[in-house]
mmCIF file with all atom_site columns, C-alpha atoms and ligand atoms in Angstrom:
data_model
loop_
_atom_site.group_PDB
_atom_site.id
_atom_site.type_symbol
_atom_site.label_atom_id
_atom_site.label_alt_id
_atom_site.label_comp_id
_atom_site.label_asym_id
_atom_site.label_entity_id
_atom_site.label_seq_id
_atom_site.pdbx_PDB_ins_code
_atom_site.Cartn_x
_atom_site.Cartn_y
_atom_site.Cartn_z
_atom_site.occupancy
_atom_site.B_iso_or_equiv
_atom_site.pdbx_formal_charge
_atom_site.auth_seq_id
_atom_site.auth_comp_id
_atom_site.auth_asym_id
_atom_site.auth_atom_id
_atom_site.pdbx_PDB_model_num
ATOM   1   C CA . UNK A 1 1   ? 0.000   0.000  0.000   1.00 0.00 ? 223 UNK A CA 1
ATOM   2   C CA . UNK A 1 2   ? 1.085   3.628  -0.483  1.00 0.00 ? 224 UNK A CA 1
ATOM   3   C CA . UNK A 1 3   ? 0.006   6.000  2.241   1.00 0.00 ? 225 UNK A CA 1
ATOM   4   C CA . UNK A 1 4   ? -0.320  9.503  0.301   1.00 0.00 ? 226 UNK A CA 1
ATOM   5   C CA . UNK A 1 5   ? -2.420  11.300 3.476   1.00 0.00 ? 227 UNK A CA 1
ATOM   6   C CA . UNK A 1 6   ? 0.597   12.258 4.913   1.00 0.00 ? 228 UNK A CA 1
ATOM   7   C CA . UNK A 1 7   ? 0.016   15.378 6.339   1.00 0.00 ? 229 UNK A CA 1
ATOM   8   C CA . UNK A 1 8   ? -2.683  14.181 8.349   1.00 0.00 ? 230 UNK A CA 1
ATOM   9   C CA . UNK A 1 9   ? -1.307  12.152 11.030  1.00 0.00 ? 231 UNK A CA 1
ATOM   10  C CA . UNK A 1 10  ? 2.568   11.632 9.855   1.00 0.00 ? 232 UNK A CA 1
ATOM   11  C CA . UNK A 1 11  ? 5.564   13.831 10.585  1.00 0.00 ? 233 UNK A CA 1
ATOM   12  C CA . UNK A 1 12  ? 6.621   15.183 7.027   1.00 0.00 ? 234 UNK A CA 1
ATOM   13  C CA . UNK A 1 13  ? 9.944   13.512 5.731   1.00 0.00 ? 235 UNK A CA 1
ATOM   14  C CA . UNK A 1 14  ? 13.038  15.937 5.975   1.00 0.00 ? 236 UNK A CA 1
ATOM   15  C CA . UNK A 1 15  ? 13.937  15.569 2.082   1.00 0.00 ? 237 UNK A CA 1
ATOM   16  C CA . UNK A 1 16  ? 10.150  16.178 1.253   1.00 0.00 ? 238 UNK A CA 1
ATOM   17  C CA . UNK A 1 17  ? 10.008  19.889 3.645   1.00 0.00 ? 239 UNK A CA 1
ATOM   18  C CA . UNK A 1 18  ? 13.690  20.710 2.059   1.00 0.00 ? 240 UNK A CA 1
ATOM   19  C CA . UNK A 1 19  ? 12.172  20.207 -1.812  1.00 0.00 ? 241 UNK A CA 1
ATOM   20  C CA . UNK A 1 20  ? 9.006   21.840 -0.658  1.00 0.00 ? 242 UNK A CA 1
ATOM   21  C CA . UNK A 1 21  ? 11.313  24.675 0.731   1.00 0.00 ? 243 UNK A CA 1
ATOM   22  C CA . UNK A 1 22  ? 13.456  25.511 -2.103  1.00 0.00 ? 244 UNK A CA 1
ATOM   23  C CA . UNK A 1 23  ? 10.650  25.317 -4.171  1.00 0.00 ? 245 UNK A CA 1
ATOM   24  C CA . UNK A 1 24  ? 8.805   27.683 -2.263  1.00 0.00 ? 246 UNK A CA 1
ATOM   25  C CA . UNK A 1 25  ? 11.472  30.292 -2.273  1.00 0.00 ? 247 UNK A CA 1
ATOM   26  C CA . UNK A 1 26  ? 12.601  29.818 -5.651  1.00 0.00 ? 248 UNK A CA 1
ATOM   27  C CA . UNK A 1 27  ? 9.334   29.194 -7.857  1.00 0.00 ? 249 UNK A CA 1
ATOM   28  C CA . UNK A 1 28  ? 7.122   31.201 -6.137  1.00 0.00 ? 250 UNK A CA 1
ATOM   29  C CA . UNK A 1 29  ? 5.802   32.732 -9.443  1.00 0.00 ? 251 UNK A CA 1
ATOM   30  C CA . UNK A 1 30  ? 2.379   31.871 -10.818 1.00 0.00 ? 252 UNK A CA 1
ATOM   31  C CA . UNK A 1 31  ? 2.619   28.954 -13.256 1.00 0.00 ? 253 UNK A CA 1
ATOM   32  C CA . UNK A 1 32  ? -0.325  30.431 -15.152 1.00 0.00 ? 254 UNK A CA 1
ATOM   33  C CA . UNK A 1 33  ? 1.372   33.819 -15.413 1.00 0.00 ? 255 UNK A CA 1
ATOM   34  C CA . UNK A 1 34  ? 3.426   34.487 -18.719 1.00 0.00 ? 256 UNK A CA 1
ATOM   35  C CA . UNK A 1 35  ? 6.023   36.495 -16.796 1.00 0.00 ? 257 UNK A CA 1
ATOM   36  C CA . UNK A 1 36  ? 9.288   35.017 -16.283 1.00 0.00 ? 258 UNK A CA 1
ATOM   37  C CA . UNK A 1 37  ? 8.858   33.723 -12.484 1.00 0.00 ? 259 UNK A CA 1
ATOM   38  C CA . UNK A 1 38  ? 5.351   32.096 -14.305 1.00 0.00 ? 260 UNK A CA 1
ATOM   39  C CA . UNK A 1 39  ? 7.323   30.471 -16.903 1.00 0.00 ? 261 UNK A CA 1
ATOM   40  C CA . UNK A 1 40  ? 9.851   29.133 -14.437 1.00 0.00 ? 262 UNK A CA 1
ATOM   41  C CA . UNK A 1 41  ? 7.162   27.439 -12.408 1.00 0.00 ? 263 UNK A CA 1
ATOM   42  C CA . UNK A 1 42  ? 5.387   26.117 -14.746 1.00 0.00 ? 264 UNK A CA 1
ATOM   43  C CA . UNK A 1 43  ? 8.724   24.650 -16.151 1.00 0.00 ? 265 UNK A CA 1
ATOM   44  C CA . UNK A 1 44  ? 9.392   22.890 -12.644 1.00 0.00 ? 266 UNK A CA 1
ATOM   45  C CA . UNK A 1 45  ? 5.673   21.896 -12.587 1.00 0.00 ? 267 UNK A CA 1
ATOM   46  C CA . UNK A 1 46  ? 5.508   20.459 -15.780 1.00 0.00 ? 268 UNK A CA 1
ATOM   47  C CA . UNK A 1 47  ? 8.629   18.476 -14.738 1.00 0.00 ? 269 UNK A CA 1
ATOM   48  C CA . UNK A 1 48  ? 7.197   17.003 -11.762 1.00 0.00 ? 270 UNK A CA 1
ATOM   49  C CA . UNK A 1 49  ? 4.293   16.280 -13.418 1.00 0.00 ? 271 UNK A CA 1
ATOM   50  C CA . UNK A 1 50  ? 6.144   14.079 -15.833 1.00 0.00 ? 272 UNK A CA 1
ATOM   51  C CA . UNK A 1 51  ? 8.466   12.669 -13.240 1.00 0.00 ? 273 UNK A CA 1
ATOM   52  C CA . UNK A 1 52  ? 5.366   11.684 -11.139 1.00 0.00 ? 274 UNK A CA 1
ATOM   53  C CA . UNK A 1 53  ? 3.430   9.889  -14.365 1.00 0.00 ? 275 UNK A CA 1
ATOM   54  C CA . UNK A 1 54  ? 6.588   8.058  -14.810 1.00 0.00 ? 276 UNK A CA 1
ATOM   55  C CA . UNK A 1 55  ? 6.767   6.974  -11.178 1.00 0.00 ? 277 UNK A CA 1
ATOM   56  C CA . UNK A 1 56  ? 3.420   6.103  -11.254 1.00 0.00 ? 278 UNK A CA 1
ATOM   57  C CA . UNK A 1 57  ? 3.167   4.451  -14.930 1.00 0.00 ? 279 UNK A CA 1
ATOM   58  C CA . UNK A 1 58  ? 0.439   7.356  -16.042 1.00 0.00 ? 280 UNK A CA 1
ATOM   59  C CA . UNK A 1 59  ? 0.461   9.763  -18.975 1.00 0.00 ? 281 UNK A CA 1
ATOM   60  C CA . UNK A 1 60  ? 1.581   13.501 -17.783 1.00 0.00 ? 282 UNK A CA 1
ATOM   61  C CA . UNK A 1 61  ? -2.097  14.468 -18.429 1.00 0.00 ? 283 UNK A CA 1
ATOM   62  C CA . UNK A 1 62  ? -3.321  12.326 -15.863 1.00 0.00 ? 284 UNK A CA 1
ATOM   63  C CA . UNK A 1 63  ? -1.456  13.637 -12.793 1.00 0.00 ? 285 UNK A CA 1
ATOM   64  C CA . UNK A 1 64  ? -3.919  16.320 -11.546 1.00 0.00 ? 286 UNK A CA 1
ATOM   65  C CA . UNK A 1 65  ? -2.588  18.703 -8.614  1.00 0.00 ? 287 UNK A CA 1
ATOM   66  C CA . UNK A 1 66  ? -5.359  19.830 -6.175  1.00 0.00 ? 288 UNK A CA 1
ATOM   67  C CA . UNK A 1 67  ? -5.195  22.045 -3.665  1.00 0.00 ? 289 UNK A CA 1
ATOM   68  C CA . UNK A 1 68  ? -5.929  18.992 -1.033  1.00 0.00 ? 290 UNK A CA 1
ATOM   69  C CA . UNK A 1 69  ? -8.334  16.510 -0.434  1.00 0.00 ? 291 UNK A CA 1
ATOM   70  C CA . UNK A 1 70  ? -11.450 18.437 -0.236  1.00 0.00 ? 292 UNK A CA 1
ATOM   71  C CA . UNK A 1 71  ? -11.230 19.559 -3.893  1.00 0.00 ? 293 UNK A CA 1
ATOM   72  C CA . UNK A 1 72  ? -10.118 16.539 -5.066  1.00 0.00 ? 294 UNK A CA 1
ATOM   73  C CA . UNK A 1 73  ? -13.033 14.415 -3.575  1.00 0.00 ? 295 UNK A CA 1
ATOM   74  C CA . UNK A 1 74  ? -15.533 17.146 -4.714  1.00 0.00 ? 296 UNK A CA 1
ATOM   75  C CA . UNK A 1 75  ? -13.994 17.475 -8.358  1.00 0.00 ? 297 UNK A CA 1
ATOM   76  C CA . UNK A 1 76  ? -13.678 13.200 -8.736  1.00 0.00 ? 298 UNK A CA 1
ATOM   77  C CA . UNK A 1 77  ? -17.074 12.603 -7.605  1.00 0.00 ? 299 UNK A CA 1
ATOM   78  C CA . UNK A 1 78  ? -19.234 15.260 -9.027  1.00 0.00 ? 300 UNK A CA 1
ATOM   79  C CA . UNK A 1 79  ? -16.846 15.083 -11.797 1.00 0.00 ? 301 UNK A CA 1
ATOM   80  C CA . UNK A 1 80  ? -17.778 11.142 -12.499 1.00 0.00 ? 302 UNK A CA 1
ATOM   81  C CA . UNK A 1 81  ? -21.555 11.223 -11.169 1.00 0.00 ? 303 UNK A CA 1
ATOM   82  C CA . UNK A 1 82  ? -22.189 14.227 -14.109 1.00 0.00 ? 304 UNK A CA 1
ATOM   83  C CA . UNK A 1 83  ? -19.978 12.694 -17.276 1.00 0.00 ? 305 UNK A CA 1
ATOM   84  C CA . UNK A 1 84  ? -21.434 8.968  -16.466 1.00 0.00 ? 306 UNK A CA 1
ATOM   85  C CA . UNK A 1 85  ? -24.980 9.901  -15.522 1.00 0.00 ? 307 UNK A CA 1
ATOM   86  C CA . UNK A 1 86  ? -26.343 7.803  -18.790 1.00 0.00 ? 308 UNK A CA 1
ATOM   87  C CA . UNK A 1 87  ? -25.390 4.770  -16.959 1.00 0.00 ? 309 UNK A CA 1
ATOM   88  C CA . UNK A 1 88  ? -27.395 5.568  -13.845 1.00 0.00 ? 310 UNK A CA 1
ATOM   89  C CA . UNK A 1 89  ? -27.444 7.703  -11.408 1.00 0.00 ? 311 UNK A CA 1
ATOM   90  C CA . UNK A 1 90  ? -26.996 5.637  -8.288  1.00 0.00 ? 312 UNK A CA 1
ATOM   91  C CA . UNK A 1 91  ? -24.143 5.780  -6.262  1.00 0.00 ? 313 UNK A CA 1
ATOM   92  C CA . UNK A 1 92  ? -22.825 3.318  -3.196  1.00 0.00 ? 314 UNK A CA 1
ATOM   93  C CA . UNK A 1 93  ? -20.388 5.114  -0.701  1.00 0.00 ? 315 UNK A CA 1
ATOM   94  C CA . UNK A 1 94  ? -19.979 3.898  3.265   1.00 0.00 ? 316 UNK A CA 1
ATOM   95  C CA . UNK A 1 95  ? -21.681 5.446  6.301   1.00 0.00 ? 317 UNK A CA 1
ATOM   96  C CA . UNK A 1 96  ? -18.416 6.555  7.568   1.00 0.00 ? 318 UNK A CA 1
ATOM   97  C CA . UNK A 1 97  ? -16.953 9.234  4.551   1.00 0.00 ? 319 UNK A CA 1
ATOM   98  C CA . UNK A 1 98  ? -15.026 12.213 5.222   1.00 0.00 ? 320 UNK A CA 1
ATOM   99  C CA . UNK A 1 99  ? -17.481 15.488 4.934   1.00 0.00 ? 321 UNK A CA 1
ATOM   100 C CA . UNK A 1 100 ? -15.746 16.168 2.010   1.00 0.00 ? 322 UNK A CA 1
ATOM   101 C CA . UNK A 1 101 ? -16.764 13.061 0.719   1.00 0.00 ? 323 UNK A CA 1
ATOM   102 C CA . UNK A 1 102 ? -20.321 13.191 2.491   1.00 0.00 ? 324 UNK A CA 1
ATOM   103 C CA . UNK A 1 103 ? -21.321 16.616 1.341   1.00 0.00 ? 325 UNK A CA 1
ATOM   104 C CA . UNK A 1 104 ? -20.505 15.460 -2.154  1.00 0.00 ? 326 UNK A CA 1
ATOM   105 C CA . UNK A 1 105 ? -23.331 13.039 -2.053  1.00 0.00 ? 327 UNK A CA 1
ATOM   106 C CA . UNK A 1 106 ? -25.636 15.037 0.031   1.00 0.00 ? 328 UNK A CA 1
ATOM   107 C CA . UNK A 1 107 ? -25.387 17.755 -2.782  1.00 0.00 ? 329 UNK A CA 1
ATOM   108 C CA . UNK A 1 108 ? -25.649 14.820 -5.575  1.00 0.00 ? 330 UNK A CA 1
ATOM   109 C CA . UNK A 1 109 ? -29.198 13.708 -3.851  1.00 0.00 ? 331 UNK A CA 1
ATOM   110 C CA . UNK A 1 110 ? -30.192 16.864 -4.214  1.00 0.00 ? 332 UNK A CA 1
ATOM   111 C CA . UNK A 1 111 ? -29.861 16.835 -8.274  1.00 0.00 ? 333 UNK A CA 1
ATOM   112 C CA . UNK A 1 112 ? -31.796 13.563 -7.998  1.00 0.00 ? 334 UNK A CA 1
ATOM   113 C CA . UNK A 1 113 ? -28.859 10.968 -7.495  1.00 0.00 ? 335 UNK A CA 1
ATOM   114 C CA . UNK A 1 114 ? -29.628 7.824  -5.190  1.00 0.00 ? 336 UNK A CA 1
ATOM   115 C CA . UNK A 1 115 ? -26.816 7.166  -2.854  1.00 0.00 ? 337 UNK A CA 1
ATOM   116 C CA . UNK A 1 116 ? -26.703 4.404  -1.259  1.00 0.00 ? 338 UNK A CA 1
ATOM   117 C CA . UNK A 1 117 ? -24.792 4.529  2.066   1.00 0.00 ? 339 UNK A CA 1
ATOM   118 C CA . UNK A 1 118 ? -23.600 0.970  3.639   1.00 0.00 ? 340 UNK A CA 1
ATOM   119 C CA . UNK A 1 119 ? -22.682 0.203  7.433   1.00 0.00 ? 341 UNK A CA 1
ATOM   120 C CA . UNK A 1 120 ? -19.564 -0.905 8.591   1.00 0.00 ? 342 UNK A CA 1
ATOM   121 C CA . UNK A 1 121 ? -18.656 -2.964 11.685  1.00 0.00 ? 343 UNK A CA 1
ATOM   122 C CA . UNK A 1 122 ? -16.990 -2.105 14.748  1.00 0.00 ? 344 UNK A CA 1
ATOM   123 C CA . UNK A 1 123 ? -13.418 -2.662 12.979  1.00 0.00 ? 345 UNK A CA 1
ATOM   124 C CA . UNK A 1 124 ? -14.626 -0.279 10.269  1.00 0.00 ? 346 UNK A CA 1
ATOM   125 C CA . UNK A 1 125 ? -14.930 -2.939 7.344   1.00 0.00 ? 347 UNK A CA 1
ATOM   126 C CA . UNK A 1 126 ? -17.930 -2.288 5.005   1.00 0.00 ? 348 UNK A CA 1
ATOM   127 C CA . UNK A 1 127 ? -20.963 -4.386 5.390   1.00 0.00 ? 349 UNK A CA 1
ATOM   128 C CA . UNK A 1 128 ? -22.830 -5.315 2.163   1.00 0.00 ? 350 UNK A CA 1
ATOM   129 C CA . UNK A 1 129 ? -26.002 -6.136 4.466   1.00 0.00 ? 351 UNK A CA 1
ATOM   130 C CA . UNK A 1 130 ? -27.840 -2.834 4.399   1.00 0.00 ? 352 UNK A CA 1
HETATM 131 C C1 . PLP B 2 .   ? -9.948  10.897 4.265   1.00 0.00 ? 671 PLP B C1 1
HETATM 132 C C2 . PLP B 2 .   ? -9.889  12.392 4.099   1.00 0.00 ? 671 PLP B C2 1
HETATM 133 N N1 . PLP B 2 .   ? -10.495 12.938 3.033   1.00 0.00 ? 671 PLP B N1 1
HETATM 134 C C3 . PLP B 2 .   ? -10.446 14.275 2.843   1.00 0.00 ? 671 PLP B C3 1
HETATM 135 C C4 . PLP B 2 .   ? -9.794  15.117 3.719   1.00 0.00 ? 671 PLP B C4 1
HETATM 136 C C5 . PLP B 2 .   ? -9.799  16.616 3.453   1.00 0.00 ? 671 PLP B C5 1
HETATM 137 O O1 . PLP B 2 .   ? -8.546  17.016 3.045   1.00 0.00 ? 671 PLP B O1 1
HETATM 138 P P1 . PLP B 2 .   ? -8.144  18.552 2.978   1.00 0.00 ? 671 PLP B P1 1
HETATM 139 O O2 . PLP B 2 .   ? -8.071  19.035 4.375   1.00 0.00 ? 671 PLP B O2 1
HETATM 140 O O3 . PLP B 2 .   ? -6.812  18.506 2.275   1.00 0.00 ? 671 PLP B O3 1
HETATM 141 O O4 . PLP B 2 .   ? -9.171  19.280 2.156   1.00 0.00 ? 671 PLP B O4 1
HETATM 142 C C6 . PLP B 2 .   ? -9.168  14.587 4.835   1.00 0.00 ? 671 PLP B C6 1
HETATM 143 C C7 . PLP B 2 .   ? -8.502  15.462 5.798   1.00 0.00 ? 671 PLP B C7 1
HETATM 144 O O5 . PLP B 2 .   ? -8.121  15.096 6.876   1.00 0.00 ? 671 PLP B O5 1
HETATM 145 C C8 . PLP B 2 .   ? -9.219  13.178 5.028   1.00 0.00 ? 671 PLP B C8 1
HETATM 146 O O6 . PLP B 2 .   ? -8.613  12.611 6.081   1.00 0.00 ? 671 PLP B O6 1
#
């Protein structure tokens, strides 16, 4: 398994905060700007976009950067509910979601979605018995 959540319960590796550092101090221009600190970022962005696909065995264009996990739960499954709604629009998720991921369906029942939302048991395993 490979634990991405780090910064919510793990101590942030020393080679990680260094990278995040120097990139901080010296790419701090917007990467959507056409100025030359833009450029520059987007440069090192686009880089670590490809260097991340590679890692990972994806294309560059399918390494997304969010901001954290709230937009990326909203964008994936609003995202996927909209562009696949021909093939129904019932979704399964567990009892026990992250608001992020609980508002998300909340907000989809209210555009007519059916979510269903299964129990888990006491060592947080999803139940299929409803
Ligand atoms: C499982 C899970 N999903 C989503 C989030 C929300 O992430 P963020 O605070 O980056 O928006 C968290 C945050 O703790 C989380 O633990």
């Amino acid at each position: 398994m490979i634990y991405f959540d780090n910064s919510a319960t793990t101590k942030i590796e020393k080679t990680v905060l260094d990278t995040y550092n120097a990139a901080s101090l010296n790419y701090f221009g917007n990467p959507s700007s056409l100025h030359k600190l833009g450029l520059k970022a987007y440069e090192l962005l686009e880089t670590s976009r490809k260097q991340i696909a590679e890692l990972m065995g994806f294309k560059p264009y399918e390494v997304v950067f969010t901001s954290g996990g709230t937009e990326g739960n909203n964008w994936i499954i609003k995202g996927t509910a909209f562009k696949k709604r021909e093939f129904g629009k019932h979704i399964i998720t567990t009892s026990i979601e992250h608001p992020s991921v609980m508002n998300s369906m909340h907000q989809l029942e209210e555009l007519g979605y059916e979510v269903t939302y299964l129990p888990v048991d006491k060592t947080g395993h999803v139940s299929l018995m409803i």
